[in-house]
N, CA, C and O of each residue as an XYZ file, in Angstrom:
840
protein
N      36.167    -23.409     80.475
C      35.297    -22.591     81.279
C      34.655    -21.516     80.394
O      35.348    -20.818     79.652
N      33.342    -21.391     80.479
C      32.624    -20.395     79.679
C      32.310    -19.178     80.537
O      31.757    -19.304     81.630
N      32.666    -18.002     80.037
C      32.444    -16.758     80.770
C      31.715    -15.770     79.866
O      32.078    -15.599     78.702
N      30.693    -15.124     80.403
C      29.913    -14.152     79.640
C      30.798    -12.995     79.176
O      31.838    -12.709     79.769
N      30.364    -12.351     78.122
C      31.186    -11.334     77.463
C      31.708    -10.271     78.430
O      32.910    -10.009     78.457
N      30.841     -9.664     79.212
C      31.249     -8.563     80.078
C      31.826     -9.015     81.410
O      32.446     -8.219     82.115
N      31.633    -10.282     81.765
C      32.148    -10.775     83.045
C      33.637    -11.114     82.974
O      34.273    -11.354     84.000
N      34.181    -11.131     81.773
C      35.579    -11.514     81.603
C      36.521    -10.539     82.299
O      37.600    -10.934     82.742
N      36.128     -9.268     82.401
C      37.034     -8.264     82.976
C      37.191     -8.473     84.478
O      38.270     -8.243     85.024
N      36.132     -8.903     85.147
C      36.252     -9.243     86.570
C      37.130    -10.483     86.746
O      37.894    -10.582     87.707
N      37.013    -11.424     85.810
C      37.842    -12.622     85.869
C      39.311    -12.261     85.721
O      40.160    -12.807     86.424
N      39.615    -11.346     84.811
C      41.010    -10.960     84.582
C      41.621    -10.288     85.806
O      42.830    -10.368     86.024
N      40.792     -9.632     86.599
C      41.304     -8.996     87.814
C      41.792    -10.041     88.821
O      42.673     -9.772     89.637
N      41.205    -11.229     88.748
C      41.571    -12.291     89.692
C      42.739    -13.131     89.206
O      43.320    -13.896     89.976
N      43.086    -12.993     87.930
C      44.148    -13.814     87.342
C      45.469    -13.066     87.384
O      45.532    -11.872     87.092
N      46.511    -13.777     87.747
C      47.857    -13.202     87.691
C      48.241    -13.076     86.221
O      48.481    -14.078     85.547
N      48.299    -11.847     85.729
C      48.550    -11.623     84.306
C      49.913    -12.150     83.850
O      50.132    -12.355     82.656
N      50.814    -12.364     84.784
C      52.139    -12.879     84.432
C      52.190    -14.408     84.448
O      53.182    -15.002     84.025
N      51.135    -15.036     84.931
C      51.101    -16.495     85.006
C      50.864    -17.089     83.630
O      49.878    -16.760     82.969
N      51.753    -17.953     83.200
C      51.643    -18.578     81.888
C      50.620    -19.719     81.923
O      50.342    -20.285     82.980
N      50.073    -20.040     80.767
C      49.178    -21.181     80.666
C      47.731    -20.832     80.386
O      46.956    -21.689     79.963
N      47.353    -19.561     80.623
C      45.984    -19.150     80.344
C      45.810    -18.872     78.854
O      46.682    -18.273     78.225
N      44.703    -19.299     78.300
C      44.379    -18.976     76.908
C      42.885    -18.729     76.806
O      42.095    -19.247     77.594
N      42.520    -17.933     75.824
C      41.137    -17.497     75.677
C      40.686    -17.686     74.235
O      41.475    -17.581     73.296
N      39.413    -17.965     74.090
C      38.793    -18.004     72.767
C      37.528    -17.168     72.840
O      36.804    -17.206     73.835
N      37.267    -16.421     71.795
C      36.041    -15.634     71.707
C      35.096    -16.329     70.756
O      35.440    -16.575     69.600
N      33.923    -16.644     71.226
C      32.904    -17.308     70.409
C      31.774    -16.325     70.148
O      31.071    -15.927     71.076
N      31.597    -15.934     68.902
C      30.547    -14.988     68.516
C      29.748    -15.602     67.378
O      30.013    -15.343     66.204
N      28.776    -16.413     67.740
C      28.016    -17.118     66.716
C      28.901    -18.102     65.983
O      29.530    -18.960     66.602
N      28.954    -17.982     64.667
C      29.765    -18.882     63.859
C      31.233    -18.455     63.792
O      32.071    -19.165     63.236
N      31.528    -17.305     64.356
C      32.899    -16.795     64.332
C      33.585    -17.148     65.646
O      33.056    -16.880     66.725
N      34.768    -17.751     65.546
C      35.531    -18.110     66.737
C      36.967    -17.624     66.571
O      37.625    -17.909     65.570
N      37.432    -16.892     67.562
C      38.806    -16.392     67.558
C      39.578    -17.147     68.639
O      39.300    -16.988     69.828
N      40.545    -17.967     68.231
C      41.294    -18.813     69.157
C      42.658    -18.203     69.489
O      43.076    -17.198     68.914
N      43.327    -18.849     70.432
C      44.725    -18.525     70.790
C      44.896    -17.074     71.220
O      45.859    -16.413     70.831
N      43.961    -16.584     72.020
C      44.063    -15.234     72.569
C      44.802    -15.323     73.904
O      44.410    -16.087     74.786
N      45.854    -14.550     74.045
C      46.650    -14.578     75.266
C      46.125    -13.560     76.282
O      45.313    -12.695     75.956
N      46.610    -13.687     77.519
C      46.247    -12.711     78.545
C      46.696    -11.319     78.145
O      46.000    -10.336     78.396
N      47.863    -11.241     77.521
C      48.377     -9.939     77.064
C      47.440     -9.309     76.046
O      47.205     -8.101     76.081
N      46.906    -10.113     75.144
C      45.978     -9.608     74.146
C      44.671     -9.146     74.800
O      44.073     -8.154     74.383
N      44.240     -9.879     75.829
C      43.022     -9.503     76.534
C      43.192     -8.152     77.233
O      42.302     -7.302     77.184
N      44.332     -7.966     77.874
C      44.594     -6.703     78.557
C      44.722     -5.552     77.560
O      44.303     -4.428     77.832
N      45.310     -5.855     76.400
C      45.421     -4.835     75.352
C      44.042     -4.441     74.839
O      43.802     -3.277     74.517
N      43.142     -5.408     74.763
C      41.771     -5.133     74.326
C      41.064     -4.239     75.337
O      40.390     -3.280     74.960
N      41.215     -4.552     76.612
C      40.540     -3.789     77.660
C      41.036     -2.355     77.724
O      40.259     -1.441     77.997
N      42.316     -2.151     77.476
C      42.930     -0.824     77.605
C      43.277     -0.207     76.249
O      44.214      0.584     76.138
N      42.519     -0.575     75.232
C      42.810     -0.126     73.868
C      42.331      1.317     73.659
O      41.242      1.550     73.135
N      43.157      2.271     74.077
C      42.792      3.682     73.957
C      42.736      4.155     72.511
O      42.135      5.190     72.219
N      43.357      3.405     71.605
C      43.332      3.793     70.192
C      42.173      3.125     69.444
O      42.074      3.232     68.221
N      41.302      2.439     70.180
C      40.144      1.786     69.551
C      39.312      2.816     68.790
O      38.998      3.885     69.313
N      38.968      2.487     67.578
C      38.190      3.379     66.721
C      36.715      3.288     67.107
O      36.038      2.325     66.747
N      36.221      4.275     67.828
C      34.832      4.243     68.282
C      33.836      4.378     67.132
O      32.650      4.099     67.303
N      34.315      4.806     65.962
C      33.421      4.916     64.807
C      33.154      3.556     64.169
O      32.340      3.447     63.252
N      33.837      2.520     64.653
C      33.664      1.186     64.087
C      32.250      0.660     64.319
O      31.658      0.064     63.420
N      31.707      0.873     65.510
C      30.370      0.380     65.826
C      29.296      0.983     64.924
O      28.530      0.228     64.326
N      29.205      2.308     64.798
C      28.190      2.842     63.872
C      28.436      2.441     62.425
O      27.491      2.262     61.657
N      29.705      2.299     62.054
C      30.006      1.922     60.673
C      29.602      0.489     60.368
O      29.231      0.172     59.238
N      29.674     -0.381     61.376
C      29.309     -1.781     61.183
C      27.817     -2.035     61.387
O      27.258     -2.964     60.803
N      27.172     -1.210     62.216
C      25.796     -1.531     62.585
C      24.824     -0.349     62.544
O      23.841     -0.391     61.804
N      25.080      0.687     63.315
C      24.092      1.750     63.492
C      23.707      2.409     62.171
O      22.534      2.708     61.948
N      24.681      2.639     61.297
C      24.400      3.279     60.016
C      23.886      2.303     58.959
O      23.496      2.723     57.869
N      23.881      1.010     59.268
C      23.514     -0.023     58.290
C      22.063     -0.457     58.514
O      21.794     -1.413     59.241
N      21.148      0.249     57.886
C      19.726     -0.032     58.093
C      19.354     -1.459     57.697
O      18.365     -2.003     58.187
N      20.144     -2.063     56.812
C      19.864     -3.435     56.386
C      19.881     -4.388     57.581
O      19.282     -5.463     57.528
N      20.570     -3.995     58.666
C      20.688     -4.866     59.827
C      19.592     -4.645     60.876
O      19.460     -5.446     61.801
N      18.808     -3.574     60.747
C      17.797     -3.354     61.789
C      16.473     -2.767     61.293
O      15.487     -2.794     62.029
N      16.425     -2.240     60.073
C      15.179     -1.665     59.573
C      14.218     -2.775     59.179
O      14.638     -3.709     58.496
N      12.942     -2.723     59.576
C      12.018     -3.831     59.295
C      11.347     -3.795     57.928
O      11.147     -4.850     57.326
N      10.994     -2.623     57.419
C      10.089     -2.563     56.273
C      10.692     -1.976     54.997
O      10.005     -1.881     53.980
N      11.951     -1.586     55.037
C      12.555     -0.940     53.865
C      13.001     -1.962     52.837
O      12.820     -1.755     51.638
N      13.577     -3.052     53.288
C      14.191     -4.019     52.389
C      13.237     -5.208     52.187
O      13.340     -6.237     52.854
N      12.321     -5.026     51.254
C      11.302     -6.055     51.018
C      11.568     -6.870     49.761
O      10.943     -7.909     49.547
N      12.499     -6.398     48.923
C      12.838     -7.099     47.685
C      14.343     -7.326     47.613
O      15.128     -6.575     48.191
N      14.725     -8.366     46.898
C      16.148     -8.689     46.779
C      16.931     -7.541     46.148
O      18.038     -7.227     46.585
N      16.354     -6.914     45.118
C      17.051     -5.841     44.408
C      17.304     -4.632     45.296
O      18.228     -3.856     45.051
N      16.473     -4.473     46.338
C      16.652     -3.359     47.264
C      17.644     -3.702     48.370
O      18.251     -2.809     48.960
N      17.809     -4.977     48.647
C      18.645     -5.413     49.760
C      20.107     -5.622     49.374
O      21.012     -5.300     50.144
N      20.331     -6.164     48.172
C      21.688     -6.532     47.755
C      22.680     -5.371     47.791
O      23.788     -5.556     48.295
N      22.336     -4.168     47.276
C      23.317     -3.075     47.297
C      23.800     -2.728     48.708
O      24.994     -2.515     48.915
N      22.883     -2.670     49.678
C      23.275     -2.328     51.048
C      24.179     -3.395     51.655
O      25.114     -3.074     52.389
N      23.905     -4.646     51.356
C      24.728     -5.728     51.889
C      26.113     -5.702     51.258
O      27.113     -5.941     51.935
N      26.171     -5.414     49.964
C      27.470     -5.332     49.288
C      28.299     -4.172     49.815
O      29.518     -4.285     49.941
N      27.649     -3.062     50.123
C      28.367     -1.909     50.674
C      28.955     -2.257     52.033
O      30.094     -1.898     52.332
N      28.177     -2.958     52.859
C      28.677     -3.381     54.169
C      29.835     -4.360     54.016
O      30.816     -4.284     54.757
N      29.728     -5.272     53.069
C      30.812     -6.231     52.842
C      32.085     -5.510     52.401
O      33.179     -5.855     52.847
N      31.945     -4.517     51.532
C      33.106     -3.746     51.071
C      33.745     -2.989     52.236
O      34.969     -2.897     52.330
N      32.905     -2.450     53.122
C      33.454     -1.754     54.291
C      34.243     -2.724     55.167
O      35.322     -2.382     55.651
N      33.719     -3.919     55.372
C      34.410     -4.920     56.189
C      35.770     -5.256     55.599
O      36.753     -5.378     56.330
N      35.832     -5.404     54.298
C      37.094     -5.717     53.636
C      38.095     -4.576     53.794
O      39.277     -4.813     54.048
N      37.625     -3.347     53.645
C      38.511     -2.187     53.789
C      38.986     -2.030     55.234
O      40.156     -1.735     55.479
N      38.078     -2.227     56.182
C      38.441     -2.094     57.589
C      39.485     -3.132     57.986
O      40.426     -2.824     58.717
N      39.318     -4.364     57.504
C      40.286     -5.420     57.813
C      41.648     -5.109     57.208
O      42.677     -5.346     57.839
N      41.658     -4.587     56.007
C      42.921     -4.234     55.349
C      43.669     -3.165     56.154
O      44.889     -3.235     56.302
N      42.933     -2.180     56.669
C      43.557     -1.133     57.470
C      44.085     -1.685     58.793
O      45.179     -1.327     59.230
N      43.309     -2.550     59.421
C      43.728     -3.121     60.705
C      44.941     -4.030     60.547
O      45.791     -4.101     61.435
N      45.019     -4.724     59.417
C      46.146     -5.624     59.173
C      47.453     -4.855     59.003
O      48.528     -5.403     59.246
N      47.371     -3.598     58.589
C      48.563     -2.778     58.413
C      49.115     -2.288     59.748
O      50.283     -1.909     59.842
N      48.276     -2.298     60.772
C      48.683     -1.834     62.095
C      49.220     -3.015     62.911
O      48.713     -4.133     62.811
N      50.218     -2.759     63.691
C      50.814     -3.812     64.522
C      50.292     -3.681     65.945
O      50.996     -3.220     66.844
N      49.026     -4.102     66.133
C      48.390     -4.008     67.450
C      47.832     -5.374     67.847
O      47.142     -6.007     67.049
N      48.115     -5.838     69.057
C      47.612     -7.149     69.481
C      46.095     -7.270     69.401
O      45.579     -8.311     68.995
N      45.381     -6.227     69.780
C      43.920     -6.296     69.795
C      43.333     -6.466     68.398
O      42.228     -6.988     68.247
N      44.067     -6.029     67.377
C      43.563     -6.182     66.007
C      43.439     -7.644     65.601
O      42.659     -7.986     64.712
N      44.211     -8.502     66.256
C      44.116     -9.934     65.968
C      42.771    -10.496     66.409
O      42.380    -11.584     65.986
N      42.066     -9.760     67.254
C      40.713    -10.132     67.659
C      39.687     -9.464     66.747
O      38.721    -10.099     66.323
N      39.895     -8.190     66.448
C      38.926     -7.445     65.633
C      38.815     -8.000     64.211
O      37.715     -8.130     63.674
N      39.953     -8.324     63.610
C      39.961     -8.709     62.197
C      39.093     -9.937     61.905
O      38.261     -9.873     61.000
N      39.246    -11.055     62.631
C      38.395    -12.217     62.348
C      36.901    -11.919     62.540
O      36.054    -12.452     61.823
N      36.593    -11.057     63.520
C      35.193    -10.714     63.764
C      34.600     -9.933     62.590
O      33.497    -10.226     62.127
N      35.340     -8.951     62.124
C      34.848     -8.146     60.995
C      34.778     -8.997     59.735
O      33.850     -8.858     58.938
N      35.751     -9.872     59.557
C      35.684    -10.800     58.422
C      34.449    -11.695     58.536
O      33.857    -12.080     57.527
N      34.066    -12.020     59.770
C      32.873    -12.829     59.985
C      31.621    -12.139     59.479
O      30.763    -12.774     58.866
N      31.511    -10.832     59.734
C      30.365    -10.080     59.207
C      30.417    -10.065     57.682
O      29.386    -10.182     57.019
N      31.620     -9.920     57.129
C      31.771     -9.956     55.677
C      31.300    -11.275     55.088
O      30.689    -11.303     54.020
N      31.588    -12.374     55.793
C      31.132    -13.694     55.336
C      29.614    -13.797     55.389
O      28.999    -14.395     54.507
N      29.007    -13.213     56.426
C      27.538    -13.180     56.510
C      26.958    -12.425     55.309
O      25.942    -12.824     54.741
N      27.613    -11.343     54.941
C      27.179    -10.544     53.785
C      27.259    -11.358     52.500
O      26.320    -11.369     51.704
N      28.386    -12.041     52.305
C      28.594    -12.818     51.077
C      27.541    -13.916     50.948
O      27.007    -14.146     49.863
N      27.249    -14.585     52.045
C      26.256    -15.660     52.027
C      24.870    -15.110     51.723
O      24.123    -15.710     50.951
N      24.519    -13.978     52.320
C      23.207    -13.380     52.087
C      23.055    -12.922     50.633
O      22.007    -13.124     50.021
N      24.096    -12.312     50.090
C      24.046    -11.853     48.700
C      23.837    -13.019     47.746
O      23.021    -12.937     46.828
N      24.563    -14.088     47.959
C      24.430    -15.275     47.107
C      23.010    -15.829     47.152
O      22.472    -16.242     46.125
N      22.411    -15.840     48.321
C      21.044    -16.351     48.466
C      20.034    -15.422     47.811
O      19.071    -15.883     47.198
N      20.251    -14.108     47.938
C      19.325    -13.137     47.377
C      19.368    -13.111     45.851
O      18.401    -12.703     45.209
N      20.481    -13.543     45.273
C      20.630    -13.536     43.823
C      19.904    -14.704     43.152
O      19.761    -14.733     41.929
N      19.449    -15.659     43.953
C      18.717    -16.798     43.396
C      17.292    -16.410     43.021
O      16.728    -15.469     43.579
N      16.719    -17.139     42.076
C      15.342    -16.879     41.684
C      14.394    -17.216     42.829
O      14.612    -18.168     43.579
N      13.342    -16.420     42.948
C      12.318    -16.618     43.974
C      12.922    -16.680     45.377
O      12.527    -17.500     46.205
N      13.879    -15.801     45.618
C      14.525    -15.752     46.933
C      13.529    -15.283     47.986
O      12.793    -14.320     47.771
N      13.512    -15.961     49.113
C      12.662    -15.571     50.241
C      13.414    -14.492     51.017
O      14.219    -14.793     51.898
N      13.140    -13.232     50.679
C      13.924    -12.114     51.203
C      13.865    -12.051     52.731
O      14.895    -11.879     53.384
N      12.687    -12.186     53.291
C      12.563    -12.085     54.748
C      13.360    -13.184     55.446
O      14.028    -12.929     56.447
N      13.290    -14.385     54.926
C      14.033    -15.502     55.533
C      15.537    -15.269     55.410
O      16.284    -15.507     56.359
N      15.973    -14.811     54.262
C      17.404    -14.582     54.037
C      17.924    -13.463     54.929
O      18.999    -13.586     55.517
N      17.165    -12.369     55.034
C      17.589    -11.271     55.898
C      17.551    -11.676     57.364
O      18.379    -11.227     58.156
N      16.593    -12.524     57.730
C      16.557    -13.037     59.097
C      17.797    -13.850     59.412
O      18.384    -13.706     60.485
N      18.200    -14.713     58.474
C      19.418    -15.516     58.650
C      20.658    -14.629     58.671
O      21.593    -14.876     59.434
N      20.663    -13.601     57.835
C      21.779    -12.662     57.754
C      21.971    -11.946     59.096
O      23.093    -11.816     59.585
N      20.890    -11.495     59.666
C      20.975    -10.795     60.949
C      21.348    -11.748     62.082
O      22.129    -11.395     62.966
N      20.789    -12.952     62.050
C      21.151    -13.948     63.060
C      22.646    -14.234     63.007
O      23.282    -14.425     64.044
N      23.199    -14.265     61.814
C      24.627    -14.517     61.610
C      25.478    -13.365     62.132
O      26.518    -13.593     62.749
N      25.045    -12.130     61.890
C      25.858    -10.955     62.213
C      25.721    -10.490     63.657
O      26.672     -9.940     64.213
N      24.565    -10.698     64.275
C      24.296    -10.093     65.578
C      25.274    -10.480     66.692
O      25.621     -9.610     67.492
N      25.742    -11.738     66.795
C      26.705    -12.036     67.859
C      27.983    -11.210     67.757
O      28.544    -10.794     68.770
N      28.437    -10.976     66.531
C      29.631    -10.144     66.340
C      29.313     -8.687     66.665
O      30.108     -7.995     67.301
N      28.144     -8.230     66.224
C      27.719     -6.857     66.523
C      27.679     -6.633     68.026
O      28.079     -5.575     68.513
N      27.198     -7.629     68.760
C      27.111     -7.496     70.218
C      28.492     -7.300     70.840
O      28.641     -6.550     71.805
N      29.497     -7.975     70.288
C      30.857     -7.783     70.807
C      31.254     -6.320     70.697
O      31.779     -5.745     71.651
N      31.010     -5.716     69.543
C      31.407     -4.323     69.350
C      30.527     -3.362     70.147
O      30.995     -2.298     70.554
N      29.277     -3.711     70.376
C      28.420     -2.873     71.214
C      28.972     -2.804     72.638
O      28.986     -1.741     73.259
N      29.431     -3.963     73.149
C      29.897     -4.034     74.531
C      31.408     -3.858     74.669
O      31.978     -4.192     75.708
N      32.051     -3.343     73.642
C      33.487     -3.088     73.742
C      33.744     -2.103     74.886
O      33.055     -1.087     74.980
N      34.719     -2.382     75.754
C      34.931     -1.535     76.945
C      35.321     -0.097     76.652
O      35.243      0.752     77.540
N      35.739      0.196     75.421
C      36.170      1.552     75.095
C      35.155      2.312     74.242
O      35.488      3.346     73.662
N      33.940      1.818     74.161
C      32.931      2.493     73.360
C      32.516      3.827     73.955
O      32.613      4.040     75.164
N      32.055      4.717     73.098
C      31.398      5.931     73.554
C      30.030      5.549     74.121
O      29.351      4.689     73.561
N      29.627      6.166     75.204
C      28.369      5.820     75.852
C      27.172      6.077     74.948
O      26.236      5.278     74.915
N      27.193      7.190     74.212
C      26.055      7.497     73.335
C      25.975      6.512     72.170
O      24.879      6.131     71.760
N      27.124      6.094     71.631
C      27.125      5.103     70.555
C      26.622      3.752     71.077
O      25.858      3.050     70.414
N      27.074      3.421     72.278
C      26.652      2.155     72.903
C      25.137      2.115     73.075
O      24.495      1.137     72.692
N      24.565      3.169     73.648
C      23.131      3.176     73.933
C      22.310      3.174     72.659
O      21.300      2.475     72.568
N      22.735      3.949     71.680
C      22.018      4.005     70.401
C      22.024      2.646     69.719
O      20.987      2.177     69.251
N      23.190      2.015     69.663
C      23.297      0.707     69.009
C      22.513     -0.357     69.769
O      21.869     -1.209     69.157
N      22.563     -0.313     71.092
C      21.829     -1.296     71.896
C      20.326     -1.164     71.678
O      19.627     -2.171     71.559
N      19.823      0.064     71.625
C      18.393      0.282     71.367
C      17.989     -0.280     70.013
O      16.944     -0.918     69.882
N      18.822     -0.038     69.005
C      18.513     -0.530     67.664
C      18.594     -2.057     67.609
O      17.788     -2.701     66.938
N      19.563     -2.627     68.311
C      19.692     -4.077     68.323
C      18.467     -4.724     68.978
O      17.928     -5.697     68.450
N      18.031     -4.198     70.111
C      16.860     -4.738     70.786
C      15.619     -4.629     69.904
O      14.790     -5.538     69.868
N      15.505     -3.523     69.205
C      14.392     -3.333     68.280
C      14.493     -4.330     67.132
O      13.494     -4.928     66.733
N      15.699     -4.507     66.602
C      15.910     -5.419     65.475
C      15.591     -6.858     65.867
O      15.015     -7.608     65.078
N      15.965     -7.242     67.087
C      15.686     -8.602     67.555
C      14.177     -8.824     67.633
O      13.682     -9.873     67.221
N      13.456     -7.858     68.153
C      12.000     -7.970     68.249
C      11.373     -8.122     66.872
O      10.504     -8.969     66.666
N      11.816     -7.300     65.936
C      11.284     -7.357     64.572
C      11.643     -8.677     63.909
O      10.825     -9.272     63.207
N      12.873     -9.130     64.136
C      13.323    -10.373     63.508
C      12.489    -11.557     63.977
O      12.153    -12.439     63.186
N      12.159    -11.576     65.254
C      11.378    -12.682     65.806
C       9.934    -12.665     65.306
O       9.303    -13.714     65.174
N       9.416    -11.463     65.029
C       8.011    -11.360     64.639
C       7.791    -11.308     63.134
O       6.727    -11.692     62.648
N       8.796    -10.832     62.388
C       8.590    -10.631     60.948
C       9.565    -11.382     60.045
O       9.280    -11.576     58.863
N      10.699    -11.805     60.576
C      11.723    -12.400     59.719
C      11.977    -13.871     60.036
O      13.072    -14.382     59.799
N      10.974    -14.542     60.565
C      11.020    -15.992     60.799
C      12.119    -16.414     61.765
O      12.547    -17.567     61.748
N      12.574    -15.504     62.598
C      13.637    -15.852     63.533
C      13.110    -16.598     64.744
O      11.927    -16.520     65.073
N      14.006    -17.323     65.403
C      13.674    -18.016     66.649
C      14.640    -17.559     67.726
O      15.835    -17.398     67.480
N      14.112    -17.353     68.912
C      14.921    -16.800     69.991
C      16.131    -17.687     70.293
O      17.202    -17.189     70.638
N      15.954    -18.988     70.163
C      17.042    -19.926     70.458
C      18.205    -19.796     69.477
O      19.303    -20.281     69.749
N      17.967    -19.143     68.337
C      19.027    -18.968     67.343
C      19.899    -17.747     67.634
O      20.979    -17.601     67.062
N      19.434    -16.881     68.515
C      20.141    -15.634     68.779
C      21.197    -15.868     69.863
O      20.905    -15.799     71.057
N      22.395    -16.137     69.437
C      23.475    -16.478     70.362
C      24.168    -15.237     70.914
O      24.434    -14.280     70.188
N      24.449    -15.273     72.195
C      25.247    -14.218     72.814
C      26.724    -14.596     72.707
O      27.081    -15.756     72.910
N      27.573    -13.640     72.396
C      29.012    -13.957     72.363
C      29.510    -14.261     73.767
O      28.971    -13.750     74.749
N      30.537    -15.092     73.860
C      31.095    -15.444     75.164
C      32.564    -15.809     75.005
O      33.055    -16.040     73.901
N      33.248    -15.854     76.145
C      34.653    -16.226     76.180
C      34.785    -17.657     76.681
O      34.081    -18.072     77.601
N      35.680    -18.393     76.076
C      36.027    -19.729     76.556
C      37.448    -19.657     77.099
O      38.393    -19.376     76.361
N      37.588    -19.914     78.401
C      38.877    -19.761     79.080
C      39.416    -21.136     79.457
O      38.677    -21.988     79.951
N      40.690    -21.342     79.224
C      41.315    -22.622     79.577
C      42.699    -22.374     80.159
O      43.326    -21.341     79.924
N      43.149    -23.358     80.925
C      44.486    -23.283     81.525
C      45.208    -24.597     81.261
O      44.663    -25.673     81.506
N      46.428    -24.505     80.765
C      47.194    -25.693     80.401
C      48.522    -25.722     81.152
O      49.380    -24.864     80.943
N      48.684    -26.712     82.027
C      49.952    -26.867     82.733
C      51.073    -27.265     81.779
O      52.229    -26.884     81.962
N      50.710    -28.040     80.757
C      51.728    -28.460     79.791
C      52.287    -27.272     79.036
O      53.465    -27.254     78.677
N      51.441    -26.276     78.793
C      51.909    -25.071     78.112
C      52.878    -24.296     79.002
O      53.870    -23.743     78.529
N      52.570    -24.267     80.306
C      53.477    -23.598     81.239
C      54.839    -24.277     81.231
O      55.875    -23.613     81.190
N      54.829    -25.605     81.270
C      56.078    -26.373     81.265
C      56.850    -26.142     79.977
O      58.068    -25.965     80.001
N      56.139    -26.143     78.848
C      56.785    -25.947     77.557
C      57.410    -24.567     77.465
O      58.536    -24.425     76.987
N      56.682    -23.537     77.925
C      57.203    -22.171     77.890
C      58.424    -22.029     78.788
O      59.384    -21.342     78.442
N      58.379    -22.691     79.954
C      59.509    -22.631     80.891
C      60.749    -23.272     80.287
O      61.849    -22.727     80.379
N      60.562    -24.437     79.665
C      61.675    -25.133     79.030
C      62.263    -24.311     77.889
O      63.479    -24.292     77.695
N      61.403    -23.635     77.137
C      61.863    -22.812     76.032
C      62.702    -21.642     76.548
O      63.739    -21.311     75.973
N      62.253    -21.029     77.623
C      63.005    -19.903     78.195
C      64.371    -20.354     78.715
O      65.359    -19.631     78.588
N      64.420    -21.569     79.309
C      65.679    -22.103     79.824
C      66.664    -22.356     78.685
O      67.867    -22.145     78.837
N      66.142    -22.809     77.541
C      67.010    -23.073     76.392
C      67.574    -21.772     75.834
O      68.703    -21.733     75.346
N      66.771    -20.702     75.911
C      67.190    -19.422     75.342
C      68.223    -18.728     76.217
O      68.959    -17.862     75.743
N      68.283    -19.103     77.496
C      69.230    -18.458     78.423
C      70.657    -18.999     78.263
O      71.566    -18.560     78.968
């Protein structure tokens, strides 16, 4: 079952959180986070320790992801992309040190942006690199993950609105100047499944442990 990013919270209200067998996957473009439990979903929704500075650090402060006319040459673009990639690596390292269920969702997503950075840098380092095409592909790759962090339930309202405005502007520019196509701009979504066999297996395991 496919559920839109923000509609998942209404779905969770209807699900018995103690009922075994539910599993979730987050699909954000090329990044997919599997084996998410109901407990992890609830931890994500109520993550009071969520770092609200993550969104501006990943997107709002990174002009390479939304500025139209500054990055016209490879030599001007590569440093900003490398800085973003380094931030992603550092952020993941910090999250891995923390023992929080929700971090198991954040880490693959941030690593996904890092992978987008690595691919873009490699392309920009080639001779006669088509900078606009490469940056268009880079943004297409990163935007589904960025959207997840924009719509995080614990975001600051001012950060949310600022990032959303910049994203909408970036999408418009990408479609008109960076060879993008609207059909390539994927919205992140949740894939929800229920397995009776998993319920049976979990029940049998609990009986063995008793």
